[in-house]
Short mmCIF file of C-alpha atoms (C1' of nucleotides) in Angstrom, two decimals:
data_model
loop_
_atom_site.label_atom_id
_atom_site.label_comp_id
_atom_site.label_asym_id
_atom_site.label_seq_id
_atom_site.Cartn_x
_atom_site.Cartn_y
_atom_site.Cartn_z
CA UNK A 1 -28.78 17.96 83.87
CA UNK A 2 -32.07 18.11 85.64
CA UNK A 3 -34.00 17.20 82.08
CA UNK A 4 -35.38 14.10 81.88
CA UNK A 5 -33.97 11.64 79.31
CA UNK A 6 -37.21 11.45 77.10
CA UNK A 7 -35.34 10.21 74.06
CA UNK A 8 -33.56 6.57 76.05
CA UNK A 9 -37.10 5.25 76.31
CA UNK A 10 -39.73 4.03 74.65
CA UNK A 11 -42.73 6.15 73.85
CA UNK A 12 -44.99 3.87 75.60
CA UNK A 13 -43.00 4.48 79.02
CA UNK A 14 -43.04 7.71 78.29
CA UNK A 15 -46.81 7.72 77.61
CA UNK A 16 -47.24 5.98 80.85
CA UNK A 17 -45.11 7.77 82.67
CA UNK A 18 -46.82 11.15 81.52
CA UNK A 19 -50.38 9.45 82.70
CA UNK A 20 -48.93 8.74 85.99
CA UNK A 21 -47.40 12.41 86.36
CA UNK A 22 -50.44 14.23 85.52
CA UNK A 23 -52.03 12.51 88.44
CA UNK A 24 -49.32 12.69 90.42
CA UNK A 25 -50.78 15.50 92.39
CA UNK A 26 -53.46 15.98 95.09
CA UNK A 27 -54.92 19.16 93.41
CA UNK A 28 -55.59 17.43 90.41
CA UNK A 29 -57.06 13.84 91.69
CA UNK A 30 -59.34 16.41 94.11
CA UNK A 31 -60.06 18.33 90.86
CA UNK A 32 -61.18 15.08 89.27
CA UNK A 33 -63.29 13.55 92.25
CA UNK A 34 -64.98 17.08 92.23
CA UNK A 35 -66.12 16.97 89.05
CA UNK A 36 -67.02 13.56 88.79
CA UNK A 37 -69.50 14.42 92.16
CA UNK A 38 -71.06 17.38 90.50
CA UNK A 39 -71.33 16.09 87.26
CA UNK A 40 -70.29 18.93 86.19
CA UNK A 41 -68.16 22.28 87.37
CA UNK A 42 -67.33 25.79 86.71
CA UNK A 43 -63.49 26.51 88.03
CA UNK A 44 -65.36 28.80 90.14
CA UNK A 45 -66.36 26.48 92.55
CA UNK A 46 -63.04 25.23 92.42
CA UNK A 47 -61.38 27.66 93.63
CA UNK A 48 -63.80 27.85 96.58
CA UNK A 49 -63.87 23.88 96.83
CA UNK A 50 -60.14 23.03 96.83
CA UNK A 51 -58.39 26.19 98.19
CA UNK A 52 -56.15 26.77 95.93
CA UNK A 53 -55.91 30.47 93.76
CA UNK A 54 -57.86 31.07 90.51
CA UNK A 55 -54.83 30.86 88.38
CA UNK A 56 -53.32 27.81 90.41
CA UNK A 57 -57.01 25.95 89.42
CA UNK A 58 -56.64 26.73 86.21
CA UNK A 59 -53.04 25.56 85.62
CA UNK A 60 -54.01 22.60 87.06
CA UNK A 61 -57.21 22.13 84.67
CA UNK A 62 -54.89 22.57 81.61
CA UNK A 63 -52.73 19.42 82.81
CA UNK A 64 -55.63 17.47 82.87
CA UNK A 65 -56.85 18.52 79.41
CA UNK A 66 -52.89 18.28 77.77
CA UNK A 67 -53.47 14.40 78.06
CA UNK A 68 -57.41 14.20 77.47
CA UNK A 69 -58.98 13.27 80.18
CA UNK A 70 -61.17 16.86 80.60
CA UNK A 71 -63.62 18.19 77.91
CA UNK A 72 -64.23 21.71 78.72
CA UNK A 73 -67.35 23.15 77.52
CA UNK A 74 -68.07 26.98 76.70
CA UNK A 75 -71.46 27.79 78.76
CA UNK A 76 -72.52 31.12 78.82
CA UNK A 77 -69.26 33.35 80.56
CA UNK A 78 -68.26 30.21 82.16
CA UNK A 79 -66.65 26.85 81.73
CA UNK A 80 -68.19 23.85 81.56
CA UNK A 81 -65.81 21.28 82.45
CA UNK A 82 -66.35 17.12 82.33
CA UNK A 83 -64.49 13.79 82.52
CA UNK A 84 -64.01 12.52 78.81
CA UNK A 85 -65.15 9.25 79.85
CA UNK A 86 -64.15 7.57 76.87
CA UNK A 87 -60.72 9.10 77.60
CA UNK A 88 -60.68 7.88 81.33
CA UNK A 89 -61.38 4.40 80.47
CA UNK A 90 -58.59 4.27 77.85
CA UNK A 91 -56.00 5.14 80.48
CA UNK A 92 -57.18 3.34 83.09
CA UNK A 93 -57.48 0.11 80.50
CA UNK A 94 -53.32 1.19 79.53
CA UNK A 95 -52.70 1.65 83.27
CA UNK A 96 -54.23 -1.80 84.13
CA UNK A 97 -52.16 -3.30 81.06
CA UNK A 98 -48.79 -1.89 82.63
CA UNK A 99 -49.85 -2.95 86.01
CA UNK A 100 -50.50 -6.75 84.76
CA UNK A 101 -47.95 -7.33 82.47
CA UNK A 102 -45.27 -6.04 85.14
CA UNK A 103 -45.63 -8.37 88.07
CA UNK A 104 -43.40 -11.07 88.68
CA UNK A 105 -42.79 -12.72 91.89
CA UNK A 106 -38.97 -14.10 92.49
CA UNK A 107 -38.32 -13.72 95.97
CA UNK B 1 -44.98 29.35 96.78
CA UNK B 2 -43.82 26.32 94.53
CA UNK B 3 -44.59 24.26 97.73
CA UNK B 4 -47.36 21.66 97.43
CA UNK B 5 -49.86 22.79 99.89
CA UNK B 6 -50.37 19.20 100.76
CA UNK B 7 -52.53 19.84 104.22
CA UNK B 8 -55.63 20.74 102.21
CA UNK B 9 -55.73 17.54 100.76
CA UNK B 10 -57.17 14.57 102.63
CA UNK B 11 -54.91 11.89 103.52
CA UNK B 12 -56.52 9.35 100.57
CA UNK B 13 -55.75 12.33 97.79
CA UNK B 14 -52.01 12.54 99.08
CA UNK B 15 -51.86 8.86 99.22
CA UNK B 16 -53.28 8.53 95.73
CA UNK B 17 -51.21 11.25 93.96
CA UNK B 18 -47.83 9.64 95.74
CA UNK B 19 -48.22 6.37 94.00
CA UNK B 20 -49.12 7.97 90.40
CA UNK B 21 -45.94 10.46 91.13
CA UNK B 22 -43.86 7.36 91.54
CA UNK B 23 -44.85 6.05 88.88
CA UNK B 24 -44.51 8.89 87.11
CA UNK B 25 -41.32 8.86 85.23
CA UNK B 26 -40.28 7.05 82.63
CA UNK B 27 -37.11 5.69 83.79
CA UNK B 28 -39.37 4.01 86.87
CA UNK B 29 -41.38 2.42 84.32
CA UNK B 30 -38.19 0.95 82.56
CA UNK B 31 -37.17 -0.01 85.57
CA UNK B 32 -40.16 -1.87 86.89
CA UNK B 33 -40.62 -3.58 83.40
CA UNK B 34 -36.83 -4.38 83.36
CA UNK B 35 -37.29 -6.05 86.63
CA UNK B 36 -40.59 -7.68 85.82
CA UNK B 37 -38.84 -9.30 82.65
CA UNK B 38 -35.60 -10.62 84.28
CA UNK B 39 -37.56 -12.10 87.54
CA UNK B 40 -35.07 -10.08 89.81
CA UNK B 41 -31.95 -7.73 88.87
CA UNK B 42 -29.32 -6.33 90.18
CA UNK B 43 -28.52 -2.75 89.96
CA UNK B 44 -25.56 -2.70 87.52
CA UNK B 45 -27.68 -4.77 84.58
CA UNK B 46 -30.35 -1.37 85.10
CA UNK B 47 -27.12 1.03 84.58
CA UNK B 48 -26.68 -0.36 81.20
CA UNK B 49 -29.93 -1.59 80.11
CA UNK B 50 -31.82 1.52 80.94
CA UNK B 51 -28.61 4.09 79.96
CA UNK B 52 -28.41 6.24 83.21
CA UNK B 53 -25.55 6.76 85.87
CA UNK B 54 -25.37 4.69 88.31
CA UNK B 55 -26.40 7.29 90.90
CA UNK B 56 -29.21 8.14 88.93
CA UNK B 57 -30.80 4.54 89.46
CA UNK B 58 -30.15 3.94 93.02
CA UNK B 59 -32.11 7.28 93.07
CA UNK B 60 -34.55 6.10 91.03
CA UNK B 61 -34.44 2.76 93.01
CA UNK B 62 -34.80 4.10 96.06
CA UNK B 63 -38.67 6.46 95.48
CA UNK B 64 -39.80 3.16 94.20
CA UNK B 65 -39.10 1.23 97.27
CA UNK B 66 -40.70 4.55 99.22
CA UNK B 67 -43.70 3.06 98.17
CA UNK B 68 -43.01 -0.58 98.88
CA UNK B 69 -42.93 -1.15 95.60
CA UNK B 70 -39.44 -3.52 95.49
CA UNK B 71 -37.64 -5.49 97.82
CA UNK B 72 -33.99 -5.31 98.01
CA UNK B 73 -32.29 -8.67 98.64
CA UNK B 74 -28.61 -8.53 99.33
CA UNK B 75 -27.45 -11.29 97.61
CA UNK B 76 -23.53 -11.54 97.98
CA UNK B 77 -22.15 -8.15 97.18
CA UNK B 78 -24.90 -7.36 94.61
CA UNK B 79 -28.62 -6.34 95.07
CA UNK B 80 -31.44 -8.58 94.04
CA UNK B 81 -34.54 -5.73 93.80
CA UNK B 82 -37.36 -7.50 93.44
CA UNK B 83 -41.22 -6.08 92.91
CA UNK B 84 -43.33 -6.69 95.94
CA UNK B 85 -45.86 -8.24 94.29
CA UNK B 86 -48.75 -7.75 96.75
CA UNK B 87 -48.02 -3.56 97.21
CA UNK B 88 -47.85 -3.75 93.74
CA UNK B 89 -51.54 -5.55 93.86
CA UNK B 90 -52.74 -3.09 96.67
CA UNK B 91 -51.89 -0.14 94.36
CA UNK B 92 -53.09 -1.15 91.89
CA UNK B 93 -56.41 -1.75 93.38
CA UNK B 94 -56.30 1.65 95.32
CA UNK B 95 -55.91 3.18 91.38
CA UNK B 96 -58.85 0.96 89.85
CA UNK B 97 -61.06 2.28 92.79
CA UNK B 98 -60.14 5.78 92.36
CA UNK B 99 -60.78 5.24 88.69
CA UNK B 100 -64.09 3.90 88.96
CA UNK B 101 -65.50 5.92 91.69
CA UNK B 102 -64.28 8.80 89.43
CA UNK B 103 -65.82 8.46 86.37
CA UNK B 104 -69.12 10.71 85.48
CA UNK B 105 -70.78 11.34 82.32
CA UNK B 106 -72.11 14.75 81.71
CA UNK B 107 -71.96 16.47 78.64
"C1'" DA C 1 -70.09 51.42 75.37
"C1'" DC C 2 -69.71 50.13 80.25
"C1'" DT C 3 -69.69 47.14 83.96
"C1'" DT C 4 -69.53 42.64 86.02
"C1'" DA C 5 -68.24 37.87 86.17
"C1'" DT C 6 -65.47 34.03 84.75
"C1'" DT C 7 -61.47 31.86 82.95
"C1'" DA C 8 -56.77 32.09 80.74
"C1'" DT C 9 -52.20 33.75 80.44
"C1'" DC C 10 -47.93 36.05 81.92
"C1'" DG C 11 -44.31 36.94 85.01
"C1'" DT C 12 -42.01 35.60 88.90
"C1'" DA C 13 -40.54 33.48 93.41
"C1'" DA C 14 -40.06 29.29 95.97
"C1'" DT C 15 -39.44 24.57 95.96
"C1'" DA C 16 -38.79 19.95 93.79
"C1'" DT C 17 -36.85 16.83 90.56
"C1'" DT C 18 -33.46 15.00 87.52
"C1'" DG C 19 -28.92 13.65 86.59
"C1'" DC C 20 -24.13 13.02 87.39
"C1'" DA C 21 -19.31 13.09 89.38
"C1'" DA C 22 -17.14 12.15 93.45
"C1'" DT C 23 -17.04 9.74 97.44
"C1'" DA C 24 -18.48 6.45 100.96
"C1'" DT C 25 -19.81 1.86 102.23
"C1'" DA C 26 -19.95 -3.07 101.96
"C1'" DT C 27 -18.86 -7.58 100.45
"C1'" DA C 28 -16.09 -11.09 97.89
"C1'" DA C 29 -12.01 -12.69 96.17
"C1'" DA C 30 -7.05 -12.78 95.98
"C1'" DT D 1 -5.09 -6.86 104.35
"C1'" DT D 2 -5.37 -5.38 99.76
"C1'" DT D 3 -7.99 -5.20 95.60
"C1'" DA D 4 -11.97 -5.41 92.85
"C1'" DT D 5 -16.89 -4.99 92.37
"C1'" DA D 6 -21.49 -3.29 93.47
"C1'" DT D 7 -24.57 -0.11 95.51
"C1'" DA D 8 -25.67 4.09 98.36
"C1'" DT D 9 -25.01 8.78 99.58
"C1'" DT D 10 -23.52 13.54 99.06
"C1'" DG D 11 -23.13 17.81 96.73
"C1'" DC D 12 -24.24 20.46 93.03
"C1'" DA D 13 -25.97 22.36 88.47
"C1'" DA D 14 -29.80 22.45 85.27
"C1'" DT D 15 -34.48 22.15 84.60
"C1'" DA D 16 -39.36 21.52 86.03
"C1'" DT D 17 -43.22 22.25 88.95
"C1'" DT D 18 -46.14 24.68 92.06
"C1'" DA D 19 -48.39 28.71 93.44
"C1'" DC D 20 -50.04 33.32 93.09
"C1'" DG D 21 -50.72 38.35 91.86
"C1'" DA D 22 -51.54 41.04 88.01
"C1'" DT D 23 -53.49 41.40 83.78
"C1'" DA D 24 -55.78 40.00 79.47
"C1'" DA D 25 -59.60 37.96 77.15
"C1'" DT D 26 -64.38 36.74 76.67
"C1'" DA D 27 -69.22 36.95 77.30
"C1'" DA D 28 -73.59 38.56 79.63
"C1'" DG D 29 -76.33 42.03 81.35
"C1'" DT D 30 -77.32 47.08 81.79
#
DNA sequence: ACTTATTATCGTAATATTGCAATATATAAA
DNA sequence: TTTATATATTGCAATATTACGATAATAAGT
């Protein structure tokens, strides 16, 4: 026990689902508004900004990148990281779908 | 450590990850869209339609009404969950304002 | 080559989540 | 009151997540 059931559903709830998780946490949404302030970040600052260790930032980062939502950018010895924009907008347009196809009223 | 340091997060960020969390599994999702489809549902039709224990759903269940997400009717000596339609509207907005507030262009 | 600065990865401890069997609770029907 | 049915709660095992120190990897400047 304790692993989640993956295979009973669908791939689209799991899709969903695994948008939802990766923002299920404060690090990362504060992560996200950061970056979309700055235009721009090096973890760096992260680490500073949110209060949270190097390694902890950059665990956090990868998340973010497994399900596309963070282009990182080589610049000089540091890392240029970005919303992919495109990529936001696709999940937030699949979010939106979920959110307006389940909503029924019977009570 | 493995604790979510949730007190350097602002109360907004907390709020905001809470409602992706719950939303972040994919038996919730079944569950919601299950619901959604039948226009109510009682407990025992989610045991076999989604294909986990019992205990497992009233688990389940229960983090989505954490978030006022379903009302539970007792109707007899079954359940009626329903989805609360305007939480469900509320989040939803609270998510498309996060979204579009967060969204920056820079490489 | 050496040093410095930045980010990633590894290893590990603490905590959380998932899932289920067993049990408790509650209501309806007999 | 007993029995059957439906849902909630408890306790526990397995797995996942969070966080961080230590260390590796990479690149720039000296």
């Amino acid at each position: 026990m304790g692993i989640t059931k993956t295979q009973i559903f669908t791939e689209r709830q799991n899709d969903l689902a695994q948008f939802f998780k990766v923002l299920g946490h404060p690090a990362r949404v504060a992560i996200l508004q950061y970056i979309s302030n700055q235009n721009a970040c090096i973890c760096n600052d992260l680490v500073e900004e949110i209060g949270l260790a190097q390694a902890t930032i950059s665990q956090h980062l990868k998340e973010l990148k497994s399900i596309g939502l963070l282009n990182g950018e080589i610049e000089g010895k540091s890392m240029n990281y970005c919303i992919n924009v495109e990529r936001w907008t696709a999940i937030q347009n699949e979010l939106n779908l979920f959110f307006n196809t389940t909503k029924s009223n019977c009570c």
